[in-house]
Structures are given as structure tokens and as C-alpha cells.
Tab-separated table of C-alpha atoms and ligand atoms in Angstrom:
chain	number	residue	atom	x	y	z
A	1	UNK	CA	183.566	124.611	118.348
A	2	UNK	CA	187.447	125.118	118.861
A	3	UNK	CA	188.098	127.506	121.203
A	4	UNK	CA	190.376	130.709	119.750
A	5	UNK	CA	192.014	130.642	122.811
A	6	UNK	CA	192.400	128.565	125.558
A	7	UNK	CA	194.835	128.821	128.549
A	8	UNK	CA	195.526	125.617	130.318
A	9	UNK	CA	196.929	125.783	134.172
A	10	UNK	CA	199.100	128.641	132.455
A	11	UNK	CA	201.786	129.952	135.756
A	12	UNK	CA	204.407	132.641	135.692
A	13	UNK	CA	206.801	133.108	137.998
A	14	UNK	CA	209.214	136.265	138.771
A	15	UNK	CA	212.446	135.803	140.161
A	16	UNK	CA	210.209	132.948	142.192
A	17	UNK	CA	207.570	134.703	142.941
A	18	UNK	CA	204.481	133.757	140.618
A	19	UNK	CA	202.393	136.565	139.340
A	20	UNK	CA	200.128	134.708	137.162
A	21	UNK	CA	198.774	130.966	139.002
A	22	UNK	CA	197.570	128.167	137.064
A	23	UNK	CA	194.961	130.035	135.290
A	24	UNK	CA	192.850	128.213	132.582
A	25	UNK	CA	190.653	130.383	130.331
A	26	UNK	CA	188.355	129.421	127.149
A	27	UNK	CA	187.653	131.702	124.567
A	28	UNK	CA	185.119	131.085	121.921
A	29	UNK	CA	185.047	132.619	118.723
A	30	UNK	CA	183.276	136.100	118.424
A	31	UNK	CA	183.305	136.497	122.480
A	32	UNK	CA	184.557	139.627	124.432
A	33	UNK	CA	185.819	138.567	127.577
A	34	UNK	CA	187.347	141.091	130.008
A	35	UNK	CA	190.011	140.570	132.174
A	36	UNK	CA	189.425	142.254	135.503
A	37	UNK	CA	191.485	142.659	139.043
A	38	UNK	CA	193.097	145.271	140.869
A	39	UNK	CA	196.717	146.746	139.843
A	40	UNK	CA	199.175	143.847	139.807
A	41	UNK	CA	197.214	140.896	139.615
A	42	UNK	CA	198.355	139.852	136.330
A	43	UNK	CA	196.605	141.052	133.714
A	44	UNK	CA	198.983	142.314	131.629
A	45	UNK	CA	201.049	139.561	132.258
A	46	UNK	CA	198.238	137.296	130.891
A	47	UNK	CA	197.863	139.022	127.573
A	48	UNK	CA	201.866	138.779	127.304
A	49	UNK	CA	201.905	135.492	127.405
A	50	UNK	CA	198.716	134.974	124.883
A	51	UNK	CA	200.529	137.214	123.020
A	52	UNK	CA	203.707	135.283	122.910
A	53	UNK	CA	206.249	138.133	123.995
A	54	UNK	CA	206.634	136.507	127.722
A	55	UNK	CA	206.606	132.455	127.780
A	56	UNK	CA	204.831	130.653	130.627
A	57	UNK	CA	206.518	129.046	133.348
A	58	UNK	CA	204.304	125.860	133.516
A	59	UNK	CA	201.046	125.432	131.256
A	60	UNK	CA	199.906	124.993	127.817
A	61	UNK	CA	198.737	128.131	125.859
A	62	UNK	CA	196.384	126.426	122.812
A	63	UNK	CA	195.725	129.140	119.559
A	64	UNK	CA	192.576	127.682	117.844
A	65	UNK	CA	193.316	124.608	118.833
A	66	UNK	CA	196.980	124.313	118.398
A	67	UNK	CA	199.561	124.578	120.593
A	68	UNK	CA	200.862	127.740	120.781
A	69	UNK	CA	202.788	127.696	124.157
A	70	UNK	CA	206.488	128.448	122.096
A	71	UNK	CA	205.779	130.205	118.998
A	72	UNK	CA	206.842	133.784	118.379
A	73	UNK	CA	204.638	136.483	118.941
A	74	UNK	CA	204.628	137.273	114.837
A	75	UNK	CA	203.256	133.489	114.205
A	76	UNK	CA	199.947	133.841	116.222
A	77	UNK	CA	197.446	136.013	114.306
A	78	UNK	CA	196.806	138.255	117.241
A	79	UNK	CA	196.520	141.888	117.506
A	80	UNK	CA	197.517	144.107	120.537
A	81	UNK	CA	195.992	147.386	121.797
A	82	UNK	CA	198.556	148.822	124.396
A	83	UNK	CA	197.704	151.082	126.814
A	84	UNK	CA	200.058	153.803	125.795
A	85	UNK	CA	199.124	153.625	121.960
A	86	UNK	CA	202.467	152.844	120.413
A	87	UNK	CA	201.947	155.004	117.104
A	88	UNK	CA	204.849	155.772	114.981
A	89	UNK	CA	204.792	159.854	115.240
A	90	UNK	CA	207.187	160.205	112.192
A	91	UNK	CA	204.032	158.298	110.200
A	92	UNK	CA	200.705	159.325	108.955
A	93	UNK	CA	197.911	157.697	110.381
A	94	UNK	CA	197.177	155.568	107.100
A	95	UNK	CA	200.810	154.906	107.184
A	96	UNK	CA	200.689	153.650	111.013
A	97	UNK	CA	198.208	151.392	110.204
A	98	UNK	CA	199.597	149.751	107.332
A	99	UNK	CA	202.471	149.209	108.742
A	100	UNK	CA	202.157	145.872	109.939
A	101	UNK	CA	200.729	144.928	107.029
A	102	UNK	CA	203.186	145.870	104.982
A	103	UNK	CA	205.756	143.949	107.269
A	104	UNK	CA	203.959	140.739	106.889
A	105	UNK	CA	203.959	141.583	102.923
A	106	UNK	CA	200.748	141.964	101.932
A	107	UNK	CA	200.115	143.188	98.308
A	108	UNK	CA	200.171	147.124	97.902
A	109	UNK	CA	196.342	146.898	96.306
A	110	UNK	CA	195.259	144.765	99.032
A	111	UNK	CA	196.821	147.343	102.164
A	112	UNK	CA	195.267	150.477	100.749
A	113	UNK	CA	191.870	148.257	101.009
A	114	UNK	CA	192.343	147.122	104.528
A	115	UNK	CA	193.539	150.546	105.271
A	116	UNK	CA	190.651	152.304	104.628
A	117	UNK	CA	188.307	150.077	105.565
A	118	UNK	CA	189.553	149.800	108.933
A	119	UNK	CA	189.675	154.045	109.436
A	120	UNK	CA	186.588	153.719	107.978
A	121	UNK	CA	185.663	151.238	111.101
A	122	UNK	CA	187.139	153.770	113.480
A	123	UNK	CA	185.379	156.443	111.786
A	124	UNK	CA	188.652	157.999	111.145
A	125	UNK	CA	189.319	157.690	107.642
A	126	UNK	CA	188.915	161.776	107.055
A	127	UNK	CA	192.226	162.279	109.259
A	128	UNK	CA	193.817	159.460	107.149
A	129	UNK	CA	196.838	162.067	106.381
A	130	UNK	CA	197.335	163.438	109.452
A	131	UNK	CA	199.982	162.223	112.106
A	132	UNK	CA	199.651	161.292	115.628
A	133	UNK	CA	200.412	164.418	117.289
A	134	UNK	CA	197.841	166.413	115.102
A	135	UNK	CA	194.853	164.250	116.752
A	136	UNK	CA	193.350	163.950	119.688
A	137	UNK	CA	194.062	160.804	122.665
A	138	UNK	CA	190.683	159.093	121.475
A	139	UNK	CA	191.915	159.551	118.015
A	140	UNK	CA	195.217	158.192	118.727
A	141	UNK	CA	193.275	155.238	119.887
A	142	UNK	CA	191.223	154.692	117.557
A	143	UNK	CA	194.383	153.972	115.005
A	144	UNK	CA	195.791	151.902	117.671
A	145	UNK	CA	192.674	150.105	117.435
A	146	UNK	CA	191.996	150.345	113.277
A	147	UNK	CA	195.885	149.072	112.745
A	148	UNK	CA	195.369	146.217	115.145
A	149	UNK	CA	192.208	145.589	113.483
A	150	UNK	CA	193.800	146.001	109.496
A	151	UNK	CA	195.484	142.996	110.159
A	152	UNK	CA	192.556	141.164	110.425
A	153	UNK	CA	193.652	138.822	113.980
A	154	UNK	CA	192.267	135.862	114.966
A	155	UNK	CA	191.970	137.642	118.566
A	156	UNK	CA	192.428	141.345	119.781
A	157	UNK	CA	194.057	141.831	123.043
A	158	UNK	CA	193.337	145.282	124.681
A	159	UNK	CA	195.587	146.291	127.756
A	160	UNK	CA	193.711	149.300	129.539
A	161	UNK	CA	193.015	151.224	125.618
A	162	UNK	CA	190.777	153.143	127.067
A	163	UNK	CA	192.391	154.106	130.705
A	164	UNK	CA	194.635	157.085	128.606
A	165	UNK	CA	191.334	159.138	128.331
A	166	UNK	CA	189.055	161.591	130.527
A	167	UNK	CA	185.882	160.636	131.702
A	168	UNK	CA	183.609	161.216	129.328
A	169	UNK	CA	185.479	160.126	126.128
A	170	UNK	CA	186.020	156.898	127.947
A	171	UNK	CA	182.016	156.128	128.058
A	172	UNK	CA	181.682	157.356	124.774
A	173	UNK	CA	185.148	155.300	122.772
A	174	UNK	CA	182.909	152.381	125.187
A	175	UNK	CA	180.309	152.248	122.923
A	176	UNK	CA	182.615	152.596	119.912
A	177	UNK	CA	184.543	149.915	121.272
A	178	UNK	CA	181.236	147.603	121.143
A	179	UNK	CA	179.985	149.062	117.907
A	180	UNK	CA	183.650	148.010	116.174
A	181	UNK	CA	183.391	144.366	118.240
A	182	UNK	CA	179.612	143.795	116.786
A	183	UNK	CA	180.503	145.069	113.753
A	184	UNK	CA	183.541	142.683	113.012
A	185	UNK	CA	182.391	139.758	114.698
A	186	UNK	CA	186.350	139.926	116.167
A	187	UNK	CA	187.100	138.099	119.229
A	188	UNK	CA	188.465	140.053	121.997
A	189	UNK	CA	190.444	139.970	125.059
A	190	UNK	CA	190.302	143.252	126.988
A	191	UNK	CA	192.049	144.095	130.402
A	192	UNK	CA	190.610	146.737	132.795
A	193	UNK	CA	190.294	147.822	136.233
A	194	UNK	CA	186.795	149.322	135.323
A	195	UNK	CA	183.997	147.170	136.509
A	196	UNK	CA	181.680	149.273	134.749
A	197	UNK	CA	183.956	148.955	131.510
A	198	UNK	CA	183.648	145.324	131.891
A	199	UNK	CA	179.848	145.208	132.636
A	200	UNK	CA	179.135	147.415	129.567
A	201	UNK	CA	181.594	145.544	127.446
A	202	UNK	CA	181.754	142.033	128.177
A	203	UNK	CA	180.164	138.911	127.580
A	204	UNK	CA	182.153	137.004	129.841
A	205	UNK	CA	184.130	138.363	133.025
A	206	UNK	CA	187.174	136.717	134.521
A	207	UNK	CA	187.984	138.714	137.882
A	208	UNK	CA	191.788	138.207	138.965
A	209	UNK	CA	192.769	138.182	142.429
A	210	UNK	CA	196.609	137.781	143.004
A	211	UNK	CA	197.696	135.893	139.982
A	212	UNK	CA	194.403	133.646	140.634
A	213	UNK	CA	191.226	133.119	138.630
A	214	UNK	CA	188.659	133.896	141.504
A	215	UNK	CA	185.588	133.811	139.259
A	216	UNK	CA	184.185	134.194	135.996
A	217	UNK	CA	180.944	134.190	134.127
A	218	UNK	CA	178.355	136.514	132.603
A	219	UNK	CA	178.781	140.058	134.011
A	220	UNK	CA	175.191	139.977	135.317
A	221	UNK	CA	176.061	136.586	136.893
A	222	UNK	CA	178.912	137.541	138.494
A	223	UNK	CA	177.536	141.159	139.931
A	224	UNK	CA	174.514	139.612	141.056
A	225	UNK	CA	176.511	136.318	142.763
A	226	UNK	CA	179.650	137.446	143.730
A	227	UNK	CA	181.239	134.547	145.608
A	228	UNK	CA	183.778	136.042	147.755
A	229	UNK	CA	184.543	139.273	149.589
A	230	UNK	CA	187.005	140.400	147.345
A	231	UNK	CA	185.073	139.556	144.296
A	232	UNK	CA	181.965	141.491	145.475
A	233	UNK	CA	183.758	144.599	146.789
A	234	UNK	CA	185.765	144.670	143.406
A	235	UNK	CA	182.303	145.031	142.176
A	236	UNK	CA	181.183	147.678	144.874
A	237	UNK	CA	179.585	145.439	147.357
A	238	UNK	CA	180.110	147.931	151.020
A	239	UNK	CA	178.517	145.575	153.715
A	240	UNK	CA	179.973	142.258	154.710
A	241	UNK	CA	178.614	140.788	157.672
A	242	UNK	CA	178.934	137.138	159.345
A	243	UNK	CA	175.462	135.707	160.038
A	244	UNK	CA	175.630	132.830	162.299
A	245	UNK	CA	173.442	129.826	161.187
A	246	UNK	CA	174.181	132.033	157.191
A	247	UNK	CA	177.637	132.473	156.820
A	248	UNK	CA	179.090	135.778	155.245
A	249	UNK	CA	177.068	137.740	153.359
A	250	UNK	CA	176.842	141.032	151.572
A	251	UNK	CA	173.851	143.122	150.501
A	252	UNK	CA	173.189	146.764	149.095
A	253	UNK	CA	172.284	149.327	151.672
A	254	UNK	CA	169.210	150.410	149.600
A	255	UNK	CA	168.462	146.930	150.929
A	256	UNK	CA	168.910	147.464	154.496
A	257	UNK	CA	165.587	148.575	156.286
A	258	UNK	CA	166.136	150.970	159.184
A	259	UNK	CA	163.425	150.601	161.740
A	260	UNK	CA	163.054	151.437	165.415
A	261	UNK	CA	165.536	149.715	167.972
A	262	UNK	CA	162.452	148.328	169.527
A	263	UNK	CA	160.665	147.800	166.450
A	264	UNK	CA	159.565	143.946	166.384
A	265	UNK	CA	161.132	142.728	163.312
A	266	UNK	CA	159.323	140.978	160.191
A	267	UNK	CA	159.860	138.012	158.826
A	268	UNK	CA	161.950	136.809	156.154
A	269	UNK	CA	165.251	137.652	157.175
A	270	UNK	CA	167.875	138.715	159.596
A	271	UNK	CA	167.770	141.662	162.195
A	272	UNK	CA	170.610	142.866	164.277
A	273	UNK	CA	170.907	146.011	166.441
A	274	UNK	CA	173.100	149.231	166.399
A	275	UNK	CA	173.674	152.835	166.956
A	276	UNK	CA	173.697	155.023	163.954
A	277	UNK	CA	177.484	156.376	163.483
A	278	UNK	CA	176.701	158.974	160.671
A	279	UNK	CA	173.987	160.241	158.464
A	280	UNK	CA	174.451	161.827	154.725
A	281	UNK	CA	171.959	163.160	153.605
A	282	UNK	CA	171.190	163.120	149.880
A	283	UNK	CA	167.883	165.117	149.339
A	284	UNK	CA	165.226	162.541	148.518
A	285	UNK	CA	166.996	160.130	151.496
A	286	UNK	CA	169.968	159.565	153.454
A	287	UNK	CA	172.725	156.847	154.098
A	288	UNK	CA	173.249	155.968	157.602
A	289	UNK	CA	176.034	154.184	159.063
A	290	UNK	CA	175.750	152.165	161.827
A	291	UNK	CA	177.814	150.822	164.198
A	292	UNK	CA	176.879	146.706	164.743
A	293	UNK	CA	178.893	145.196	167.438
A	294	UNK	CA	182.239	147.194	165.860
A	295	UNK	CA	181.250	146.817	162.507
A	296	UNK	CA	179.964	149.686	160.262
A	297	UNK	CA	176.993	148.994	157.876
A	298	UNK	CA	175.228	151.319	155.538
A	299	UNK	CA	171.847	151.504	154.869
A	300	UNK	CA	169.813	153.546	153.154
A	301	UNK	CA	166.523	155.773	154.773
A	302	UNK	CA	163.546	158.408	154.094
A	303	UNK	CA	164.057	158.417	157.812
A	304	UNK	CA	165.632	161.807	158.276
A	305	UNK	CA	164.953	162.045	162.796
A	306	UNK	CA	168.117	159.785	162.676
A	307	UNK	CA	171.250	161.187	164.418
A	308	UNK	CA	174.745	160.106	165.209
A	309	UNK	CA	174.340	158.125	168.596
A	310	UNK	CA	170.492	156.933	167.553
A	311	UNK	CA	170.020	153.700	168.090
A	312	UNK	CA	168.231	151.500	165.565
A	313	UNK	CA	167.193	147.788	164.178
A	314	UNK	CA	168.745	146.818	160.663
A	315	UNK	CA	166.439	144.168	159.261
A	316	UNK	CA	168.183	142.378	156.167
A	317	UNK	CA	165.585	140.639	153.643
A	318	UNK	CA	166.902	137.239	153.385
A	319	UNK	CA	165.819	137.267	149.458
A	320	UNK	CA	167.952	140.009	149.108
A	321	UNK	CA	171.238	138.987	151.066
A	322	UNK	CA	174.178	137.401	149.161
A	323	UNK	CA	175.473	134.786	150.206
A	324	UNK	CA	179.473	134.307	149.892
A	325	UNK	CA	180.256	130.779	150.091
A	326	UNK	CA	183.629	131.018	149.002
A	327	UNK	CA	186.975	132.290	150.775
A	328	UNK	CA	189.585	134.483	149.209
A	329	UNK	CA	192.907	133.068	150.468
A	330	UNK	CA	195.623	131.815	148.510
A	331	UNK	CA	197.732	129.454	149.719
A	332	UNK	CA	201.142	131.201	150.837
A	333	UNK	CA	198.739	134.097	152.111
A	334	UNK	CA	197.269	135.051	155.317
A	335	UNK	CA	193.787	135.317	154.166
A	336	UNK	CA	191.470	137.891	155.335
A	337	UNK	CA	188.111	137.861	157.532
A	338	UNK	CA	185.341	139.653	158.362
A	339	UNK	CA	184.055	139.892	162.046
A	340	UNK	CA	181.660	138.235	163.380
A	341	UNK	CA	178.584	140.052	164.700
A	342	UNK	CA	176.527	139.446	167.672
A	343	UNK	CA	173.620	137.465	166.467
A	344	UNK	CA	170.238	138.830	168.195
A	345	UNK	CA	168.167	135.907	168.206
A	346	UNK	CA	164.448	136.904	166.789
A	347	UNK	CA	161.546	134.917	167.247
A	348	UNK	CA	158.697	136.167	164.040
A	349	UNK	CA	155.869	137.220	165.431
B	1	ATP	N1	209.072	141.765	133.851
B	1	ATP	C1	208.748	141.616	135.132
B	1	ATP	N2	209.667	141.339	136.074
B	1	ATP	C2	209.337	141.154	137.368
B	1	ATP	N3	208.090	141.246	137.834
B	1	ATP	C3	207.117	141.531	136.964
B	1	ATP	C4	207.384	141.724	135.568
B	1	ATP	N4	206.206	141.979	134.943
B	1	ATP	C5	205.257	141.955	135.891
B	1	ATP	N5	205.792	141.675	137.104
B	1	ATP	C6	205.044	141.544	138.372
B	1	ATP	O1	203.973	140.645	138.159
B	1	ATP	C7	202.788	141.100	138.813
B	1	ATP	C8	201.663	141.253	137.807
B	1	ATP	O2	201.970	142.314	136.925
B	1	ATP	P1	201.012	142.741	135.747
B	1	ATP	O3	201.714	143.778	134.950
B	1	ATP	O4	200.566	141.530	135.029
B	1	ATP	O5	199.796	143.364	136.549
B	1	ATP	P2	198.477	144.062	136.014
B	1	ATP	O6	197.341	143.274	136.537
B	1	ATP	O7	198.563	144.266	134.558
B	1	ATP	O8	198.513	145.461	136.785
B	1	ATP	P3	198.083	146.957	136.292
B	1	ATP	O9	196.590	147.043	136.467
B	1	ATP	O10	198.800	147.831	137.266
B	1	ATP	O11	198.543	147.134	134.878
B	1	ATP	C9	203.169	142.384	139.530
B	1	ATP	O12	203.456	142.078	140.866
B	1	ATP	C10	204.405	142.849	138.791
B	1	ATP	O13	205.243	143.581	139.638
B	2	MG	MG1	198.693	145.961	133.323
């Protein structure tokens, strides 16, 4: 199958300095990918150019198959959520909607069809008369999202739609957000700094680090095998440790056992020894950090005799340990690392 989109070594460069680097990216039809990284790393720079308002550097941008890499943003068939919602507040909210439509001349009968059916998507189509400033910010989205939608795109891009709104409208427009994606069958590109956005949302993650595809893959795939550092604290991985003989690793502190300092360890993993830096305690148990060789881990206990200053025996279950096999340094950077720790050597009893 052709992919909708497809990104092919696609680099951008400001004043010199690239913010988007030679990323390739397939989209199939009817997928939701998100695009996910920390502020900066070109995400919005990525839709841009799929968008057609900011032209690649270097690369080939391919629109169901076809070259796309020069055409104007008004020849691609692609809809765009902004963050800040863009509505016309002089319009109605039927009239915001069909206004693209009615700039690409589409017959009167047919807009009022498309219209409706698309507030009626957004489960809006009561406020139809209203104007933006009468409605709420997930209202106001939700006709960002039903005019983007009325024009029936081959592919949505969303920058952040969601990142204008509290809390707990933000879980809930989530779920509309899927419902509306199901519903249509639309492909979808969506850009967020929410992992949990992404994991909710997405079939496929891309994670961004610095201009830089770093990895990408099912959500599940990618939270449970992070491959670097960065990847797997963007995902809220806390411990990183250097295992001789293993390489880096991370794992959850629920995963951690805390047992005596003079505990003999069991088998099936790692064990290294520490003094217990803090305690929090949170009712049914309590995270501990502890000091290893200069390096704080957390772990999780029902142990609650532990005080600052204790001193204690982390055992890591190897089948629970992640292993990160890949390094996050772009060239041109300094990298970053993770110190080592003292390796106790254990010998299973
Ligand atoms: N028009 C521009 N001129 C110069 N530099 C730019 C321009 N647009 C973006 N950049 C730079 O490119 C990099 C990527 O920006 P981009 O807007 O794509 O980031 P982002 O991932 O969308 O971040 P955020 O999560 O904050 O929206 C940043 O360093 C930014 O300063
Ligand atoms: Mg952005």
C-alpha cells in the first residue's frame, strides 16, 4: 500500500544550524502516529514542512506517493490543527468551518452537508450559530478540529491541539480525539510533549531528540524497550545505572528489591550496595533513595525501619532490567553519560 506520507532524509537548517536531521518517516493510510520530543526538537518544524508552508533544506517529502517536496501548501490535501486554534472570531462556528471549503469552491449544497456533518462529528452541531468567543477552549477546538476535518484531508496534522486546555478536559477531548480518528478512518499526524497523550493516542510513536529520529514503533514497544537514556527518561524511566559485564540499564523502582546490606543475594540478577539517602513514605509503602557509589537510585519498599544513613542491598531482577544498547549523541554534540557504579561481585548461593 502507498504510504500517505512519507519523509525521506528530510533536513532543515536555520541560519546553519539544522533543527530537523535527515528524518525519514512512513505513514500508512488510517494510522495515528504521534510525534514526540521535548520543546525544540522539531516537531513543529516537521509538520511545516509536511504541510508545505516551510520547504526542506535537503530531502524528498512524497504525498501518497508523489512528490510533494515543492508544491504549495493549498495543493496537498492536508488539514492542520494549530495549537492556538486559529478561528475567525468575526464568524460563526458553521461559518469558520466552511470557510475553507468555500475557498476551494465547493458547491453551496455540498458545504452545508460537510458542515454539519463534521459539528455533528465534534458533537458540536447545537452551537452551530454561535461564535468563538461564546464557547468554551475545548469547544474552540473542537471547530478547529471539525473545519480541518470538513475538508475531508488526505492527512490531519495536529500541533499540540490539545496543550491549550486544563487537565481534565485534556483526558477527556483524548478520547474524543480517538473516537473522531476511529470514526473517520482519517490518517493523522499529531505532535505532543505528552507521553501519556501519545500512549493513549497512537499507533505508532516517533520520539525526537534534537532534530533526530531516536526511535519509533508501537507505544507499548517503545515504553517497554526504550533504547537510550533519553528515550526512556522521556518516557519516565528514573534509574540509569552502568552494569559492568551489562551495559546501561534502566528499571522501575517498584522493581528494585531492598534487602539487608548483609542479606546474601538471590539469583537472577544484579546486586549492588548503598546507604539509603531518603525515604517517602506513601501509606501502603515507601520510595527510598539510595546512594550507590554517588549515584541515587529509587526503589520501592513495605520496609518502613529504613532511615536516611541505613545501609542496604539493591538486588535488580535481571528479567526485569532494560537494557539500553544504544547512545544518545549526535554528532556535533558532546554526548552525555551515566556513571559507572562499583560492581560488587556476587557469587549465587
Ligand atoms: N523560523 C525559524 N527561524 C529560526 N529558527 C527556527 C524557526 N522555527 C524553528 N526554529 C528553531 O528550530 C528548532 C525546532 O523548532 P520547532 O518549533 O520545530 O520545535 P518544537 O519541537 O515544535 O518545540 P515546541 O514543543 O516548543 O513547540 C528550535 O531550536 C527553534 O528555535
Ligand atoms: Mg512546536
Amino acid at each position: 500500500m502507498t504510504p500517505v506520507v512519507q519523509l525521506k532524509a528530510v533536513t532543515r537548517e536555520f541560519a546553519g544550524t539544522a533543527a530537523v536531521r535527515e528524518v525519514d518517516l512512513t505513514v500508512t493510510r488510517g494510522q495515528f502516529v504521534a510525534l514526540l520530543g521535548p520543546s525544540g526538537c522539531g516537531k513543529t518544524t516537521t509538520l511545516r514542512m509536511i504541510a508545505g508552508y516551510l520547504q526542506p533544506t535537503s530531502g524528498t517529502i512524497l504525498l501518497e506517493g508523489r512528490d510533494a517536496t515543492r508544491l504549495p501548501p493549498e495543493r496537498r490535501n492536508i488539514g492542520m490543527v494549530f495549537q492556538s486554534y486559529a478561528l475567525f472570531p468575526h464568524m460563526t462556528v458553521a461559518k469558520n468551518v466552511a470557510f475553507g471549503l468555500q475557498m476551494r469552491k465547493v458547491p453551496a449544497a455540498q458545504i452545508r452537508t460537510r458542515v454539519h456533518e463534521a459539528l455533528d462529528l465534534v458533537g458540536l452541531a447545537h452551537l452551530a450559530d454561535r461564535r468563538p468567543q461564546q464557547l468554551s477552549g475545548g469547544q474552540q477546538q473542537r471547530v478547529a478540529l471539525a473545519r480541518a476535518i470538513a475538508a475531508r484531508p488526505a492527512v490531519l496534522l495536529l500541533d499540540e491541539p490539545l496543550s491549550n486546555l486544563d487537565a481534565r478536559l485534556r483526558v477527556q477531548m483524548r478520547q474524543e480525539l480517538l473516537r473522531i480518528q476511529r470514526e473517520t478512518g482519517i490518517t493523522a499526524i499529531l505532535v505532543t510533549h505528552d507521553q501519556e497523550e501519545a500512549l493513549e493516542l497512537a499507533d505508532s510513536m516517533v520520539i525526537l531528540d534534537r532534530g533526530r529520529v531516536v526511535q519509533q514503533g508501537h507505544p507499548r514497544e517503545v515504553f517497554r524497550a526504550p533504547r537510550t537514556r533519553f528515550v526512556a527518561e522521556f518516557l519516565g524511566y528514573e534509574n540509569f545505572l552502568d552494569l559492568p559485564g551489562r551495559g546501561r540499564i534502566t528499571i522501575r523502582p517498584e522493581h528494585v528489591d531492598v534487602v539487608e546490606h548483609d542479606a546474601a543475594p538471590p539469583a537472577g540478577g544484579e546486586s549492588v550496595t548503598g546507604t539509603v539517602a531518603a525515604v517517602r513514605f506513601r501509606g501502603t509503602d515507601c520510595v527510598v533513595t539510595v546512594d550507590v557509589g554517588g549515584q541515587n537510585v529509587l526503589a520501592t519498599t513495605t520496609n518502613d525501619s529504613l532511615r536516611a544513613g541505613s545501609p542496604v542491598r539493591l538486588f535488580l531482577p535481571l528479567d526485569r532490567a532494560i537494557s539500553l544498547t544504544g547512545t544518545d549523541s549526535v554528532p556535533g554534540d558532546g554526548g552525555q553519560g551515566t556513571p559507572s557504579l562499583q560492581h560488587q561481585q556476587e557469587s549465587p548461593a
